[in-house]
Short mmCIF file of C-alpha atoms in Angstrom, two decimals:
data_model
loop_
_atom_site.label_atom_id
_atom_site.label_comp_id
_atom_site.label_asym_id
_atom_site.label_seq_id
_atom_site.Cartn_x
_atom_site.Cartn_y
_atom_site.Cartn_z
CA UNK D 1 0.00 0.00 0.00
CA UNK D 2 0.93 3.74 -0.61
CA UNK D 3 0.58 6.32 1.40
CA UNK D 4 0.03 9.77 -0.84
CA UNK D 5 -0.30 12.91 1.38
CA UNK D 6 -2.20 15.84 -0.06
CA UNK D 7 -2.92 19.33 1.33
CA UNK D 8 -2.12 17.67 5.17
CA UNK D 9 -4.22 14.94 4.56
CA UNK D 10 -2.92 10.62 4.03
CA UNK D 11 -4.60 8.70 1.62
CA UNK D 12 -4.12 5.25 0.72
CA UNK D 13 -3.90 3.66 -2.61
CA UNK D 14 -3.65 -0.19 -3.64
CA UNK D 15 -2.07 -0.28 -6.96
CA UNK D 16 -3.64 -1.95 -9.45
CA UNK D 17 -7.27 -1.82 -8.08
CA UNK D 18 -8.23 0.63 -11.26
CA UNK D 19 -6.87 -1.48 -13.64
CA UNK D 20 -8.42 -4.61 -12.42
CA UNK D 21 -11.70 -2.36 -12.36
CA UNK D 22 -11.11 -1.41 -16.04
CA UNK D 23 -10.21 -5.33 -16.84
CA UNK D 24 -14.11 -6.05 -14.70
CA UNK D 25 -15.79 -3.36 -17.27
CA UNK D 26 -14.01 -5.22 -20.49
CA UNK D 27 -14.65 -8.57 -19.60
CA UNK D 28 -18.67 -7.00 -19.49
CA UNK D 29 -18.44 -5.86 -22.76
CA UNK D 30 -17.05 -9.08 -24.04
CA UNK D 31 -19.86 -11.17 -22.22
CA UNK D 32 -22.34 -8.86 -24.05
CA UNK D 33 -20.63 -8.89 -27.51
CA UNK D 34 -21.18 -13.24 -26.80
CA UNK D 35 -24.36 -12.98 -25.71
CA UNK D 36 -25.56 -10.52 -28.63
CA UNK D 37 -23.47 -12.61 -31.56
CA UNK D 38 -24.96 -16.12 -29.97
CA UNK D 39 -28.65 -15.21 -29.07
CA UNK D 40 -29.29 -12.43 -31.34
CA UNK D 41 -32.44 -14.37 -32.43
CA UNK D 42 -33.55 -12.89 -29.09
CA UNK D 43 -33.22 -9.35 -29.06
CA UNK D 44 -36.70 -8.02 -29.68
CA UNK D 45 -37.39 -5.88 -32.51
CA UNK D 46 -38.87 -3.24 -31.14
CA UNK D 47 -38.77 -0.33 -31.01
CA UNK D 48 -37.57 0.51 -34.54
CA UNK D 49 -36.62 -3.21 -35.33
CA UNK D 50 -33.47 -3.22 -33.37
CA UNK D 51 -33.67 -6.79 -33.81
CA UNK D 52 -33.08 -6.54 -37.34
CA UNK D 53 -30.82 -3.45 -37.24
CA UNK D 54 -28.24 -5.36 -35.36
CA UNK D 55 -28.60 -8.37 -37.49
CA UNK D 56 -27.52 -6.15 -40.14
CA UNK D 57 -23.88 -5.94 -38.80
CA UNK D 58 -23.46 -8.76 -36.97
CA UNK D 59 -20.04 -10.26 -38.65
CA UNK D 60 -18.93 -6.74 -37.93
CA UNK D 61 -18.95 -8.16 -34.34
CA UNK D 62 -15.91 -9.86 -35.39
CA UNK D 63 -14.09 -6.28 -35.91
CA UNK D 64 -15.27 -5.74 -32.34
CA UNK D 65 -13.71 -8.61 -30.45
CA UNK D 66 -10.40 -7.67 -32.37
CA UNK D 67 -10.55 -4.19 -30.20
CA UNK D 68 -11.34 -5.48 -27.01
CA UNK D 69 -8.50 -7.88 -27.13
CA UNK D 70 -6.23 -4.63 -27.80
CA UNK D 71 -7.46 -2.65 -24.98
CA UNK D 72 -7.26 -5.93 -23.02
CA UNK D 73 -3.56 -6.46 -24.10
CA UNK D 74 -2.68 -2.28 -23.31
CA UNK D 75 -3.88 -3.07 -19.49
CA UNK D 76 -2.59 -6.20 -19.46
CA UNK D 77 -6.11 -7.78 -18.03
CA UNK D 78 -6.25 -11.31 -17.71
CA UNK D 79 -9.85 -11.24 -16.48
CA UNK D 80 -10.91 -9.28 -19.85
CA UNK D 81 -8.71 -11.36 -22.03
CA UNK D 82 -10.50 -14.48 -20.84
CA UNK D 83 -13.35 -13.10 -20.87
CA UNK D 84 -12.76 -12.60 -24.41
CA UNK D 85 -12.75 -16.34 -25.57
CA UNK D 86 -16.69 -15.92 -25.41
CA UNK D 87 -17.00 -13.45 -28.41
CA UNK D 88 -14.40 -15.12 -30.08
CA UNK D 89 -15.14 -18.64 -29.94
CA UNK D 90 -19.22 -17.69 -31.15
CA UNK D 91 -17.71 -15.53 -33.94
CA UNK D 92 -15.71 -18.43 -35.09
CA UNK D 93 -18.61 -21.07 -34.77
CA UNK D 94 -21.07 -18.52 -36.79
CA UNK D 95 -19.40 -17.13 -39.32
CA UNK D 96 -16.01 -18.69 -39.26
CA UNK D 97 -16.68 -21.17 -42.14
CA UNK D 98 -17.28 -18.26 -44.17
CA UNK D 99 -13.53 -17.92 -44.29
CA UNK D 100 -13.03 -21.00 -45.73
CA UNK D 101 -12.48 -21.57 -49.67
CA UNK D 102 -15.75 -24.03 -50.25
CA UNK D 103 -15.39 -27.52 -51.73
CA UNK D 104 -15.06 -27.98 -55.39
CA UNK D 105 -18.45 -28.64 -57.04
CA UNK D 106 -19.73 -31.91 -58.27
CA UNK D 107 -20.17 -30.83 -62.19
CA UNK D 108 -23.58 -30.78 -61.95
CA UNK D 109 -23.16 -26.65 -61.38
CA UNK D 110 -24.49 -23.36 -62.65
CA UNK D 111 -22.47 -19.69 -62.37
CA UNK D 112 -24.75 -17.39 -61.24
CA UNK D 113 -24.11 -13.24 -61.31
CA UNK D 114 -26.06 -11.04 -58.99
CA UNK D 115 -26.06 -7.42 -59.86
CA UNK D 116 -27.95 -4.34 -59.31
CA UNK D 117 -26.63 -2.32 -61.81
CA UNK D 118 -27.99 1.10 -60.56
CA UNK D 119 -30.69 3.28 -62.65
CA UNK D 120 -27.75 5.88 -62.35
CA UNK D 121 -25.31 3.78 -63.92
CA UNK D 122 -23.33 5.61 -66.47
CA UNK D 123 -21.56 2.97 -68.03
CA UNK D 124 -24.06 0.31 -68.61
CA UNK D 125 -22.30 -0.93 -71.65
CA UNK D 126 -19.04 -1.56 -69.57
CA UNK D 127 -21.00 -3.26 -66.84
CA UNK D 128 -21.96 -5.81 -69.53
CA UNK D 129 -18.68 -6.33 -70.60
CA UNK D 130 -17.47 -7.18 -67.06
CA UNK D 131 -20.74 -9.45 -66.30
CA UNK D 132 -19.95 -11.18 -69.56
CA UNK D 133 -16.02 -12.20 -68.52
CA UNK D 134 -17.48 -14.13 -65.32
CA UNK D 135 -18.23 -16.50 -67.81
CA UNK D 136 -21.83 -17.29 -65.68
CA UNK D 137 -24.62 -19.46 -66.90
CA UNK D 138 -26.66 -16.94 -65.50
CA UNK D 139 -27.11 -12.85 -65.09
CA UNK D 140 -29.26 -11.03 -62.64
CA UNK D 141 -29.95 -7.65 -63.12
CA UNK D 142 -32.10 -5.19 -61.04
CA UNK D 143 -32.63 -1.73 -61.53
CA UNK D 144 -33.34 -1.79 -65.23
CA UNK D 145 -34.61 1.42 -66.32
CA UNK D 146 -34.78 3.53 -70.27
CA UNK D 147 -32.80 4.14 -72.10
CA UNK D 148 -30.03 1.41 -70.20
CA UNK D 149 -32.06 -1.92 -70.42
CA UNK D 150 -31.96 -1.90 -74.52
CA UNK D 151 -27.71 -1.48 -73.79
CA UNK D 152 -27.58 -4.80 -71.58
CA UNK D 153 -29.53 -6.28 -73.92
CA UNK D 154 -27.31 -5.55 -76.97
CA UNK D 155 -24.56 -5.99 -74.76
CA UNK D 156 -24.94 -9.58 -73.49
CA UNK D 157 -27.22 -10.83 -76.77
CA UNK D 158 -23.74 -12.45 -78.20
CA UNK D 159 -23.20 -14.35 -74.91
CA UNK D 160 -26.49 -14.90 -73.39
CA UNK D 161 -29.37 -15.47 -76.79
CA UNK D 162 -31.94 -15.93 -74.01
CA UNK D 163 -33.29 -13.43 -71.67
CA UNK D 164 -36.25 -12.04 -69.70
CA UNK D 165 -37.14 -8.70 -68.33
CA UNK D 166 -40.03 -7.92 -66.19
CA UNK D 167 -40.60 -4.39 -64.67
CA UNK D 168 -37.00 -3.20 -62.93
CA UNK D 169 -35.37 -7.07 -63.33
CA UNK D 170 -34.08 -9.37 -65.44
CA UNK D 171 -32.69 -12.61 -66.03
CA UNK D 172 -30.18 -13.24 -68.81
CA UNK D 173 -29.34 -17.03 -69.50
CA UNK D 174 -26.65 -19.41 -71.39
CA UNK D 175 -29.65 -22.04 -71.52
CA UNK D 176 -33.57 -21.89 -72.99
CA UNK D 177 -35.89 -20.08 -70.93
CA UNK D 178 -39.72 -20.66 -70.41
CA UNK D 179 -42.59 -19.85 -68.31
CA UNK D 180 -41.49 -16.95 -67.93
CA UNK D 181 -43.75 -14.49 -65.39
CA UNK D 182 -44.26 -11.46 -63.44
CA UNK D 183 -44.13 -12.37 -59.21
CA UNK D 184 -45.91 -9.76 -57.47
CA UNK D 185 -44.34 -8.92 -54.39
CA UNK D 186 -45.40 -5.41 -54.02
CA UNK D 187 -46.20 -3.86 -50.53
CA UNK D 188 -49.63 -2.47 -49.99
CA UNK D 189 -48.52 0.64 -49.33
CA UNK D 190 -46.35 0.87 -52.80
CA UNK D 191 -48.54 2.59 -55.80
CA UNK D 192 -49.39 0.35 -59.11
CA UNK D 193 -46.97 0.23 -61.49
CA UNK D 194 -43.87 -1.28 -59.34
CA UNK D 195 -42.55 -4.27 -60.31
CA UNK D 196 -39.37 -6.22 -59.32
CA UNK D 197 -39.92 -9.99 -59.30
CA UNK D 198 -39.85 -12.57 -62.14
CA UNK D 199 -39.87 -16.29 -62.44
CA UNK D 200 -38.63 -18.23 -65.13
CA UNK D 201 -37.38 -21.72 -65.67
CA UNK D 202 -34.25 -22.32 -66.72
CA UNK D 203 -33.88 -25.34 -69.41
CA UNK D 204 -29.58 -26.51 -68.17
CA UNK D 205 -28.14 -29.25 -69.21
CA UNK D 206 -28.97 -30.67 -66.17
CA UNK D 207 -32.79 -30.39 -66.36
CA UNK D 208 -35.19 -27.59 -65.33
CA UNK D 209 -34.12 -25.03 -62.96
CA UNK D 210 -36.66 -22.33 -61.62
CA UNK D 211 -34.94 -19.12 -61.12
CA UNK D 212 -35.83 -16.62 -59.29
CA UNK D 213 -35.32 -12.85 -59.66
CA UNK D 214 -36.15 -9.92 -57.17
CA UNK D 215 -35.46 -6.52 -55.73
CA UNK D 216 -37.21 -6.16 -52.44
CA UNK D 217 -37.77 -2.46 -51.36
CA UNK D 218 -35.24 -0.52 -49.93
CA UNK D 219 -34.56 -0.18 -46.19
CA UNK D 220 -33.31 3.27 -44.40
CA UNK D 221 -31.51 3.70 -40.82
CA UNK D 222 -32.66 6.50 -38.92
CA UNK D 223 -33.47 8.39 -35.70
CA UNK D 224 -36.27 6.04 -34.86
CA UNK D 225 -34.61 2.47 -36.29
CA UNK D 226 -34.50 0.48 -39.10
CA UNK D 227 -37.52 1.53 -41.41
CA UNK D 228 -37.51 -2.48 -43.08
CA UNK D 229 -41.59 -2.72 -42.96
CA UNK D 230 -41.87 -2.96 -46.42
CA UNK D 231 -39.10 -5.34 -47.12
CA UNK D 232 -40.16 -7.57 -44.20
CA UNK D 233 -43.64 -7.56 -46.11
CA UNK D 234 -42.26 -8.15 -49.76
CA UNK D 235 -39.72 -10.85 -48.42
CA UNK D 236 -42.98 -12.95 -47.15
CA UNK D 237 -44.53 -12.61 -50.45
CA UNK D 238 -41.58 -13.98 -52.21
CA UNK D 239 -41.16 -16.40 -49.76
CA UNK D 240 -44.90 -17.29 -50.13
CA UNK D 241 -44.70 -18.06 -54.24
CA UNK D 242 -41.00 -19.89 -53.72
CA UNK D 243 -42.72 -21.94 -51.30
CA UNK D 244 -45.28 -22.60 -54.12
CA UNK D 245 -42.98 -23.44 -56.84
CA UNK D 246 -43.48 -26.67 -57.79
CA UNK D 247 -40.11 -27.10 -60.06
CA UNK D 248 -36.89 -28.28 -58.37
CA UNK D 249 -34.09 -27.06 -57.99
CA UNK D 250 -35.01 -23.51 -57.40
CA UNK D 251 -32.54 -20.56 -57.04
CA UNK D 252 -33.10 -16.71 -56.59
CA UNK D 253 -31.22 -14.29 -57.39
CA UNK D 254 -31.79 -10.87 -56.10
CA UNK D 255 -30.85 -7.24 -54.25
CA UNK D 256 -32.83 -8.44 -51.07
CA UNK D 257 -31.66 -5.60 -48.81
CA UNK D 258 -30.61 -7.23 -46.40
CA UNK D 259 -27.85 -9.87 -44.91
CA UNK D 260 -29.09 -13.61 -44.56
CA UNK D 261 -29.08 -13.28 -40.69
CA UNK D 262 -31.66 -10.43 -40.56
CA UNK D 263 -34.88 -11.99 -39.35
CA UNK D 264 -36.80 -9.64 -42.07
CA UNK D 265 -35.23 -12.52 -45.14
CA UNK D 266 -36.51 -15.67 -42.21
CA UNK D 267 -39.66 -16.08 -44.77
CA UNK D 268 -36.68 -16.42 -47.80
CA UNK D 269 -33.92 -17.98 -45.48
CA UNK D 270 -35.85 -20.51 -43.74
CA UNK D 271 -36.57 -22.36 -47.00
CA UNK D 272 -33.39 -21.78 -49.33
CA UNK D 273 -29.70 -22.34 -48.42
CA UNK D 274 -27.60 -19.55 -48.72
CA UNK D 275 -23.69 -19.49 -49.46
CA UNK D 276 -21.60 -22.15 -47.07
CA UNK D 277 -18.36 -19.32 -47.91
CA UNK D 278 -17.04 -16.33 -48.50
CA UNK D 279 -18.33 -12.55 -46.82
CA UNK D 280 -18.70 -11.23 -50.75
CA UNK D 281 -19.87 -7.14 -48.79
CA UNK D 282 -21.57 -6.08 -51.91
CA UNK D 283 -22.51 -2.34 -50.56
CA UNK D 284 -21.97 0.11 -51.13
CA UNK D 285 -19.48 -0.13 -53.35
CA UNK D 286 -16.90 2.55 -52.53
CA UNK D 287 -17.00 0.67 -48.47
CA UNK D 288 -18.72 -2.34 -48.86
CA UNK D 289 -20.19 -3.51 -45.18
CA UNK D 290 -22.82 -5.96 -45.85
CA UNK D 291 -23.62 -8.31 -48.63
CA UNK D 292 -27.54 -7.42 -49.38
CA UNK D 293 -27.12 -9.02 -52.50
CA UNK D 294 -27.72 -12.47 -52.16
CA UNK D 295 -27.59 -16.19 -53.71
CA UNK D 296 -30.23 -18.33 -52.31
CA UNK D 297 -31.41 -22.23 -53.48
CA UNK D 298 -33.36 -25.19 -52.85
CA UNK D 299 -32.76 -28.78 -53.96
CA UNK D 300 -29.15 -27.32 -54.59
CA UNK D 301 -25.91 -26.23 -52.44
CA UNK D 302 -24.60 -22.77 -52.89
CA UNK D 303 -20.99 -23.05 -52.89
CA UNK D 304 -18.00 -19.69 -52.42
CA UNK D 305 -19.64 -16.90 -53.22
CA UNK D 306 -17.31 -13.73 -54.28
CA UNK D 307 -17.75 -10.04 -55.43
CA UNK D 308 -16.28 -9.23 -58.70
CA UNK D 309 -14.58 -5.53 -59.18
CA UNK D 310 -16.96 -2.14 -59.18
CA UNK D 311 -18.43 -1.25 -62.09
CA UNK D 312 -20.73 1.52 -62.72
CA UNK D 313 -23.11 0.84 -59.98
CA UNK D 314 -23.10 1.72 -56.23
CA UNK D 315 -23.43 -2.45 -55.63
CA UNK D 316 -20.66 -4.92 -56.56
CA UNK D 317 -21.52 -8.07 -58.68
CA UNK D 318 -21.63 -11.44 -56.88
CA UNK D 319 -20.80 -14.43 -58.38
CA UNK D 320 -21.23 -17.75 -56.80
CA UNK D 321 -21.68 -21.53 -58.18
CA UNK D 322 -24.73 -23.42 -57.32
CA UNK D 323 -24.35 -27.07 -57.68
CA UNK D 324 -27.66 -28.90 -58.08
CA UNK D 325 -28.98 -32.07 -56.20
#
């Protein structure tokens, strides 16, 4: 113990006691981060879908975990550094097979590219061309607006003869296509005229496919929350006419707005596998922190997914290959 005197009067002071107070107040943190990254599921979505909002970032918690084991290493806390293993090891177990490479597919496989290609676009032409050298069996395209939808369409005629475009989407394809429709997954609250799902099935070499296309409505962050009611609704109508579709395999291909552990996609996600590797942050492009644009199939195993280089739009292309059952 030290004694410190100060204007006549002895105080004592135990060293160490603040930092092992400060080590206490990290290893908090880290039992929280745990608890948030392993029961998120539980964290109620009110008020302003919180639920969802921190759904949105949750691999970010990774990022997170890397600090506190700095600030736990500069005080030299054992406490906090244990306390640490928590975060760590339920990072790993969720999302640490993302990391990994994938297995190599079976040959029974289809490319698939996801894009939004941004009605502000101003090189659709050079989009194509990049879309073209991932050498996919398939192209998804949302945000397809005049004049820029008769450029893709000139654009990827050479490589892809077969093609579909309903509303704001479209599907371009290596293979016949057929029955191809409009899905309505409009809001209520969204005015006639709005369109962003289509269904078509894919004639591969390895029988019919039914793919899937879709842009579901846009979600904002703000003062009161995450504003996601219209995408929640949209995503159960799309979930509702996937759940219909009577051809297998089935894979959709889409902008969904939001990352595959937001509860909002549970009427998509609890149906269709999503990608066993690979993070693939698709936006925004210029800082890419989540992957909204997504890969989803049933009766089939989506394999590495990747983002390819920016092009014109604020969203960077996905790629992944789906191997069918």
């Amino acid at each position: 113990m030290v004694e410190r005197a100060d204007s006549g009067a002895v105080t004592s002071v135990v060293p160490g006691v603040g930092q092992r107070r400060r080590g206490w107040v990290l290893a908090g943190f880290a039992v929280v981060l745990g608890g948030v990254l392993g029961f998120h599921r539980l964290v109620p979505n009110w008020p302003g879908r919180v639920g969802s909002l921190i759904e949105s970032f949750l691999p970010w918690g990774g990022a997170l975990v890397v600090v506190l084991l700095a600030v736990g290493l500069v005080r030299r806390s054992a406490v906090a550094l244990v306390a640490l293993l928590l975060p760590a090891g339920v990072w790993v177990d969720t999302f640490g097979g993302l990391l990994l490479p994938g297995e190599e597919g079976s040959g029974r496989e289809l490319v698939v590219v996801q894009h939004n290609v941004s009605d502000e676009n101003r090189d659709p032409a050079g989009t194509a061309r990049a879309l073209v050298d991932s050498g996919a069996d398939l192209v998804a395209l949302e945000e397809l607006v005049d004049p820029q939808v008769a450029v893709y369409e000139r654009a990827l005629a050479a490589d892809y003869p077969h093609h579909v475009v309903r509303g704001t989407v479209g599907l371009w394809s290596k293979h016949p296509l057929s029955g191809e429709q409009v899905v309505d997954i409009k809001p209520r609250s969204i005015e006639e005229g709005w369109s962003r799902g289509l269904r078509a099935v894919v004639r591969s070499p390895y029988g019919d496919v039914a793919a899937y296309v879709a842009h579901l409505p846009s979600v904002r962050v703000g003062v009161g929350g995450l504003a996601s009611q219209r995408r929640d609704e949209s995503a159960v109508l799309l979930g509702r006419a996937i759940a219909n579709e009577s051809v297998e395999p089935v894979i959709l291909l889409g902008d969904l707005n939001g990352v595959v552990e937001d509860r909002g996609l549970r009427p998509l996600t609890s149906q269709l596998a999503f990608a066993e590797s690979g993070f693939s942050f698709s936006f925004p492009a210029a800082f890419p922190l989540a992957r909204i644009d997504q890969v989803m199939a049933r009766s089939a195993t989506v394999g590495h997914i990747r983002t390819l280089p920016a092009t014109g739009s604020d969203h960077l292309p996905v790629v992944a290959r789906v191997t069918l059952e």
